[in-house]
Coordinates of C-alpha atoms and ligand atoms in Angstrom, one line a residue:
X1 CA 0.3 0.0 0.1
X2 CA 1.1 2.9 -0.4
X3 CA 0.6 6.1 1.8
X4 CA 0.0 9.2 1.9
X5 CA 1.5 10.8 5.7
X6 CA 0.1 14.0 6.7
X7 CA 1.9 15.5 9.8
X8 CA 4.6 13.0 9.7
X9 CA 7.5 15.9 10.7
X10 CA 6.2 15.3 13.7
X11 CA 6.7 13.3 17.5
X12 CA 4.0 10.8 17.1
X13 CA 3.5 11.0 13.0
X14 CA 7.3 10.5 12.7
X15 CA 7.4 7.4 15.1
X16 CA 4.5 5.5 12.8
X17 CA 6.6 6.6 9.8
X18 CA 9.8 4.4 10.8
X19 CA 7.6 1.7 12.4
X20 CA 5.0 1.0 9.2
X21 CA 8.4 1.2 7.5
X22 CA 10.6 -1.9 9.2
X23 CA 7.2 -3.9 9.9
X24 CA 4.7 -3.4 6.5
X25 CA 5.5 -3.4 2.6
X26 CA 3.7 -0.1 2.9
X27 CA 5.3 3.2 0.9
X28 CA 5.5 6.2 2.7
X29 CA 4.8 9.9 1.6
X30 CA 4.9 12.4 3.9
X31 CA 3.8 16.1 3.8
X32 CA 4.1 19.0 6.7
X33 CA 3.6 22.4 7.5
X34 CA 6.1 22.3 9.6
X35 CA 5.5 24.5 12.4
X36 CA 7.5 25.0 15.4
X37 CA 6.3 21.3 16.0
X38 CA 6.9 19.6 13.0
X39 CA 11.4 18.9 12.2
X40 CA 13.2 18.3 9.1
X41 CA 15.5 15.5 11.8
X42 CA 13.0 13.7 13.0
X43 CA 12.7 11.5 9.3
X44 CA 16.5 12.2 9.1
X45 CA 17.8 8.6 9.8
X46 CA 14.8 7.1 7.1
X47 CA 16.7 9.2 4.4
X48 CA 18.0 6.2 1.8
X49 CA 15.0 3.7 2.4
X50 CA 13.2 3.2 -1.2
X51 CA 10.2 3.3 0.7
X52 CA 10.4 5.9 2.1
X53 CA 9.7 9.0 -0.5
X54 CA 10.4 12.0 0.9
X55 CA 8.7 14.1 2.2
X56 CA 6.5 17.6 0.5
X57 CA 6.8 20.5 2.6
X58 CA 3.2 21.9 2.3
X59 CA -0.2 22.5 4.4
X60 CA -3.3 19.9 5.0
X61 CA -5.5 23.0 4.8
X62 CA -4.5 23.8 0.4
X63 CA -5.3 21.6 -1.5
X64 CA -3.4 22.4 -4.3
X65 CA -0.5 21.6 -1.9
X66 CA -2.8 18.1 -1.0
X67 CA -4.0 17.3 -4.7
X68 CA 0.2 17.0 -5.3
X69 CA 1.7 15.1 -2.5
X70 CA -1.9 12.0 -2.6
X71 CA -0.9 12.1 -6.3
X72 CA -1.0 7.6 -6.6
X73 CA -1.6 7.1 -2.9
X74 CA -4.1 4.9 -1.3
X75 CA -5.2 5.9 2.1
X76 CA -4.4 8.7 3.7
X77 CA -3.7 9.1 7.7
X78 CA -3.5 12.3 9.4
X79 CA -1.3 13.1 11.9
X80 CA -0.7 16.8 11.1
X81 CA -2.4 18.8 13.9
X82 CA -1.9 21.7 16.2
X83 CA -1.3 19.1 19.9
X84 CA -0.9 22.3 22.5
X85 CA -3.3 22.6 25.0
X86 CA -1.9 25.9 26.0
X87 CA -1.0 27.0 23.4
X88 CA -4.8 26.7 22.2
X89 CA -6.1 29.1 25.6
X90 CA -3.4 31.4 24.3
X91 CA -3.9 31.6 20.6
X92 CA -6.3 29.6 19.0
X93 CA -6.7 30.3 15.9
X94 CA -4.2 28.1 14.0
X95 CA -6.3 24.5 15.4
X96 CA -9.3 25.9 13.8
X97 CA -8.0 26.6 10.5
X98 CA -5.8 23.6 10.6
X99 CA -7.9 20.7 12.4
X100 CA -10.8 22.3 11.1
X101 CA -9.5 23.2 7.3
X102 CA -6.6 21.5 6.7
X103 CA -9.1 18.0 7.6
X104 CA -12.1 18.9 5.7
X105 CA -9.6 19.6 2.5
X106 CA -8.1 16.2 2.9
X107 CA -11.4 14.7 3.6
X108 CA -12.8 16.2 -0.2
X109 CA -9.9 15.1 -1.9
X110 CA -9.6 11.0 0.0
X111 CA -13.3 11.3 -1.8
X112 CA -11.7 12.8 -4.8
X113 CA -9.5 9.9 -5.2
X114 CA -11.6 7.5 -3.2
X115 CA -9.0 6.4 -1.0
X116 CA -9.5 4.3 2.8
X117 CA -8.9 7.3 5.5
X118 CA -7.9 7.4 9.2
X119 CA -7.9 10.5 11.6
X120 CA -5.3 10.0 14.5
X121 CA -7.8 11.8 16.9
X122 CA -7.3 12.2 20.8
X123 CA -8.8 11.1 24.1
X124 CA -9.4 14.7 24.8
X125 CA -12.8 14.4 22.5
X126 CA -14.3 13.2 26.1
X127 CA -13.4 15.7 27.9
X128 CA -12.6 14.3 31.7
X129 CA -14.0 11.9 33.3
X130 CA -13.5 11.1 37.5
X131 CA -14.1 7.2 38.2
X132 CA -14.4 4.0 35.3
X133 CA -12.9 5.0 32.1
X134 CA -14.5 6.1 28.5
X135 CA -15.3 4.2 25.7
X136 CA -16.8 4.6 21.9
X137 CA -20.0 5.3 23.0
X138 CA -18.9 8.4 25.3
X139 CA -21.0 11.7 24.7
X140 CA -18.1 13.7 23.1
X141 CA -17.6 16.9 25.5
X142 CA -14.1 18.7 24.7
X143 CA -12.9 21.4 27.2
X144 CA -10.4 22.5 24.9
X145 CA -9.7 24.8 21.6
X146 CA -7.5 21.9 21.1
X147 CA -9.9 19.4 22.2
X148 CA -12.9 21.0 20.7
X149 CA -11.5 21.0 16.7
X150 CA -10.3 17.8 17.2
X151 CA -14.2 17.6 17.9
X152 CA -15.2 18.9 14.8
X153 CA -12.5 16.9 13.2
X154 CA -14.0 13.8 14.7
X155 CA -17.7 14.2 13.9
X156 CA -16.5 15.7 10.0
X157 CA -14.9 12.4 10.1
X158 CA -17.5 10.6 10.3
X159 CA -20.2 12.7 7.8
X160 CA -18.2 12.0 5.2
X161 CA -18.3 7.8 6.3
X162 CA -22.1 8.7 5.6
X163 CA -22.8 10.7 3.6
X164 CA -20.4 10.1 1.1
X165 CA -19.2 6.1 2.1
X166 CA -15.9 7.4 2.7
X167 CA -13.4 4.6 3.9
X168 CA -13.0 6.1 7.3
X169 CA -12.0 5.0 10.7
X170 CA -10.3 6.9 13.8
X171 CA -8.3 6.2 15.8
X172 CA -8.9 8.1 19.8
X173 CA -4.5 7.7 21.6
X174 CA -4.1 9.0 25.1
X175 CA -1.7 10.6 26.0
X176 CA 1.9 9.9 24.1
X177 CA 5.1 10.5 25.2
X178 CA 8.8 8.3 23.8
X179 CA 11.4 10.0 21.8
X180 CA 11.1 13.2 19.0
X181 CA 8.5 15.1 21.4
X182 CA 8.6 18.9 21.2
X183 CA 9.6 19.5 24.9
X184 CA 6.7 22.1 25.4
X185 CA 4.8 18.6 27.1
X186 CA 4.7 17.0 30.6
X187 CA 7.1 14.5 29.9
X188 CA 9.7 15.8 27.5
X189 CA 9.2 19.3 29.4
X190 CA 10.3 18.1 33.2
X191 CA 12.9 15.5 31.3
X192 CA 15.2 17.8 30.2
X193 CA 14.5 21.3 33.2
X194 CA 15.7 18.6 35.0
X195 CA 18.9 18.5 33.7
X196 CA 19.4 21.6 33.3
X197 CA 18.2 22.4 36.6
X198 CA 15.5 24.4 35.8
X199 CA 11.8 24.4 38.3
X200 CA 9.6 22.4 37.5
X201 CA 5.7 23.7 36.7
X202 CA 3.3 21.2 37.6
X203 CA -0.1 22.6 37.1
X204 CA -2.2 23.2 40.6
X205 CA -2.1 20.3 42.2
X206 CA -0.4 17.4 40.2
X207 CA -3.0 15.9 41.2
X208 CA -4.6 15.5 37.5
X209 CA -4.2 11.7 36.1
X210 CA -3.3 11.2 32.5
X211 CA -3.2 7.4 30.6
X212 CA 0.0 7.4 29.3
X213 CA 0.4 5.6 26.2
X214 CA 4.4 4.7 24.4
X215 CA 4.4 5.9 21.5
X216 CA 5.2 3.4 19.2
X217 CA 2.2 1.1 20.5
X218 CA 0.0 4.2 20.1
X219 CA 1.8 3.5 15.8
X220 CA 1.0 -0.2 15.9
X221 CA -2.3 0.6 17.2
X222 CA -3.0 3.1 14.2
X223 CA -1.6 0.8 11.6
X224 CA -3.8 -1.5 12.7
X225 CA -6.9 0.5 13.0
X226 CA -5.3 1.4 8.9
X227 CA -5.4 -2.9 8.5
X228 CA -7.6 -4.2 9.9
X229 CA -10.9 -1.1 11.2
X230 CA -13.5 -1.2 10.3
X231 CA -15.3 1.6 7.6
X232 CA -17.1 4.3 9.5
X233 CA -15.7 2.9 13.3
X234 CA -13.8 5.1 16.0
X235 CA -11.7 2.9 17.9
X236 CA -9.4 3.7 21.4
X237 CA -6.4 3.2 21.5
X238 CA -4.9 3.6 25.9
X239 CA -2.0 3.0 27.2
X240 CA -1.8 0.4 30.1
X241 CA -1.3 2.9 33.2
X242 CA -2.5 6.1 35.0
X243 CA -0.7 8.2 36.5
X244 CA -0.9 11.4 38.3
X245 CA 1.4 14.4 37.1
X246 CA 3.4 14.8 40.3
X247 CA 4.2 11.0 40.7
X248 CA 5.7 11.6 36.8
X249 CA 7.5 14.4 38.0
X250 CA 8.9 12.3 40.7
X251 CA 9.5 9.1 38.8
X252 CA 11.6 11.6 36.1
X253 CA 13.5 13.6 39.4
X254 CA 15.1 9.9 40.3
X255 CA 15.9 8.9 36.6
X256 CA 17.7 12.4 35.1
X257 CA 20.0 12.3 39.3
X258 CA 18.2 15.9 40.3
X259 CA 16.6 17.1 43.8
X260 CA 12.6 18.0 44.8
X261 CA 13.7 21.5 45.2
X262 CA 13.2 22.4 41.7
X263 CA 9.5 20.7 42.1
X264 CA 7.6 24.8 41.5
X265 CA 3.7 24.6 42.4
X266 CA 2.4 26.9 39.1
X267 CA -1.6 28.8 38.7
X268 CA -3.1 26.2 36.8
X269 CA -4.3 25.7 32.9
X270 CA -8.0 26.9 32.4
X271 CA -10.3 24.7 32.5
X272 CA -7.4 22.3 32.8
X273 CA -8.8 17.9 32.8
X274 CA -8.5 16.6 36.3
X275 CA -8.0 13.1 34.5
X276 CA -7.9 10.9 30.7
X277 CA -8.8 7.8 31.4
X278 CA -9.6 5.2 27.6
X279 CA -10.8 1.4 27.7
X280 CA -9.3 0.7 24.4
X281 CA -11.6 -3.4 24.3
X282 CA -12.4 -2.8 21.1
X283 CA -9.2 -2.3 19.5
X284 CA -7.7 -5.1 21.9
X285 CA -10.9 -7.1 20.4
X286 CA -9.1 -7.1 17.0
X287 CA -5.0 -7.9 17.7
X288 CA -3.9 -4.2 19.0
X289 CA -2.6 -4.3 22.9
X290 CA -0.3 -2.3 24.0
X291 CA 3.1 -3.8 25.2
X292 CA 4.7 -1.3 26.8
X293 CA 4.3 -0.1 30.6
X294 CA 4.4 3.5 31.8
X295 CA 7.2 2.4 34.2
X296 CA 9.2 0.9 31.5
X297 CA 8.9 3.5 28.6
X298 CA 9.9 6.2 31.3
X299 CA 13.0 4.5 31.9
X300 CA 14.0 4.8 27.9
X301 CA 12.6 8.2 26.7
X302 CA 15.0 9.7 29.8
X303 CA 17.9 7.4 27.7
X304 CA 16.4 8.5 24.7
X305 CA 17.1 12.5 25.4
X306 CA 20.1 12.4 27.3
X307 CA 21.5 10.8 24.5
X308 CA 20.6 13.5 22.1
X309 CA 21.1 16.3 23.0
X310 CA 21.8 16.8 19.7
X311 CA 18.2 16.9 18.6
X312 CA 17.5 19.1 22.4
X313 CA 19.5 21.9 21.6
X314 CA 18.8 23.1 19.0
X315 CA 14.7 23.2 20.2
X316 CA 16.2 25.0 24.0
X317 CA 18.4 27.4 22.3
X318 CA 15.4 29.3 19.6
X319 CA 11.8 29.8 19.8
X320 CA 10.8 27.4 22.3
X321 CA 13.0 30.5 24.9
X322 CA 10.8 33.0 24.2
X323 CA 7.3 29.9 24.5
X324 CA 8.3 29.8 27.6
X325 CA 9.2 32.7 28.9
X326 CA 6.2 33.2 27.3
X327 CA 4.7 30.5 29.0
X328 CA 5.2 30.1 32.1
X329 CA 7.6 34.0 33.1
X330 CA 10.9 32.5 34.1
X331 CA 14.1 32.3 31.6
X332 CA 14.7 28.7 31.2
X333 CA 19.3 28.9 32.1
Ligands
NAD1 P1 2.9 17.3 16.8 O1 2.3 18.2 17.1 O2 4.5 16.8 17.4 O3 3.1 17.4 15.1 C1 1.9 17.7 14.8 C2 3.2 18.5 13.2 O4 1.4 18.2 12.5 C3 4.3 18.2 13.4 O5 4.5 18.3 12.0 C4 3.6 19.7 12.2 O6 4.5 20.5 11.3 C5 2.1 19.7 11.6 N1 1.8 20.2 11.2 C6 0.1 21.3 11.7 N2 0.0 21.6 11.2 C7 0.0 21.6 9.5 C8 -0.4 21.9 9.2 N3 -1.8 22.9 8.7 N4 0.1 20.5 7.4 C9 0.5 20.0 7.9 N5 1.0 20.3 8.4 C10 0.7 20.6 10.1 O7 1.8 16.2 17.5 P2 1.5 15.4 18.3 O8 1.9 14.9 19.0 O9 2.9 14.8 17.4 O10 0.0 14.5 17.5 C11 0.0 14.7 16.5 C12 -1.6 13.4 16.7 O11 -2.1 13.0 17.6 C13 -2.2 14.9 16.5 O12 -3.8 14.8 15.1 C14 -2.9 14.8 18.2 O13 -4.2 15.5 18.3 C15 -2.7 13.8 17.7 N6 -3.0 13.0 19.2 C16 -1.9 13.6 20.0 C17 -1.1 12.5 21.3 C18 -0.4 13.4 22.2 O14 -0.4 12.7 23.2 N7 1.1 13.5 22.1 C19 -2.6 11.9 22.3 C20 -3.3 11.9 21.4 C21 -3.6 11.9 20.0
TYD2 P1 0.6 17.8 28.2 O1 1.9 17.4 28.2 O2 0.4 19.6 28.2 O3 -1.0 17.2 27.8 P2 -2.6 16.4 28.2 O4 -2.9 18.7 28.6 O5 -2.9 17.1 26.4 O6 -3.0 16.3 29.0 O7 -0.5 18.1 30.0 C1 0.2 16.3 30.5 C2 -0.6 17.1 32.0 O8 0.3 18.4 32.9 C3 -1.7 18.1 32.5 O9 -2.4 17.4 33.8 C4 -1.4 19.0 32.6 C5 0.0 18.8 33.5 N1 1.5 19.7 33.0 C6 1.5 20.5 34.3 O10 1.4 20.3 35.3 N2 2.9 21.2 33.8 C7 2.6 22.0 32.5 O11 4.4 23.0 32.8 C8 2.7 21.0 31.4 C9 2.8 21.4 30.5 C10 1.9 20.1 31.4

């Protein structure tokens, strides 16, 4: 199969492309706008692989760029999105354009060319849950501009199945972590700050719970949905473990050999979801299962950041410094 992977230069997309080239015979072309989160370096090791057909620099909301990149493909897998909740609170515009208009543009292309379409989505479309876990039947109650635009995109995808018989499926993942994650997200931010002796900003009381999923497990889950998912269906893909933020940070402190004195409780995020939890029984019924527990995956992730300074140095010395100062009201060392 020939795949167009949109957003393949980002965190989960690049891990998916690498894994899929290893574990299938697919050919892959990537379309990516290369925003702050999309980086050519994330795919650099794949140059020279004859089934990696390269990266087209373009936006998913641009019909001409999409038409060009989609020539001759069998399926679109869409990772491309604005993804950070804090940025969606500060500046929602790009979320509406990319997550909304962008998804629409890809769906239109898929309809025109008769392509299989897989949308990569998130547990955040269900909102927060105090107890138990969300199933695919749970109501959609997004709380942030990020999750609201992802929800809109999911509904649009479903409408193309119902209205136009487009062979769509949706894979909803829980919080991912692993190599190549941009350090605006909790885990890489805390790892790099701990390594540098910068303070560790915990929102509110730090007792918010996330359902952690190692990025390779999500990659295999999305591949499973592409290969075996029924058209018109949604599949939850949740991690095997849940953990409150404060415990995640304390474990990172241990793994990096720093001190709990770095912990800094800061003002909470507005509209902060308390807990996410996904039931993945439906996808497990198709034969997928998460392989990596949080303890092991976190250790691997800390080791990756320790061993890949060249990857994060260019980020930490660039625009990220300004983002950080604005978001946290302090400078990085
Ligand atoms: P990311 O922010 O690391 O990467 C997003 C990628 O999309 C980047 O390469 C960026 O350049 C590209 N992009 C952004 N706007 C674009 C546009 N208009 N046109 C083309 N490319 C564009 O995100 P991620 O964490 O890898 O997330 C990928 C997908 O998985 C997203 O759809 C996200 O909603 C979903 N998801 C993420 C998580 C998580 O924990 N990170 C969990 C579940 C689902
Ligand atoms: P994040 O990685 O932004 O993912 P999401 O909000 O999509 O779940 O945040 C994970 C959790 O960590 C969330 O409860 C917010 C919290 N958090 C902090 O406490 N401090 C931080 O600096 C960041 C970025 C997140």
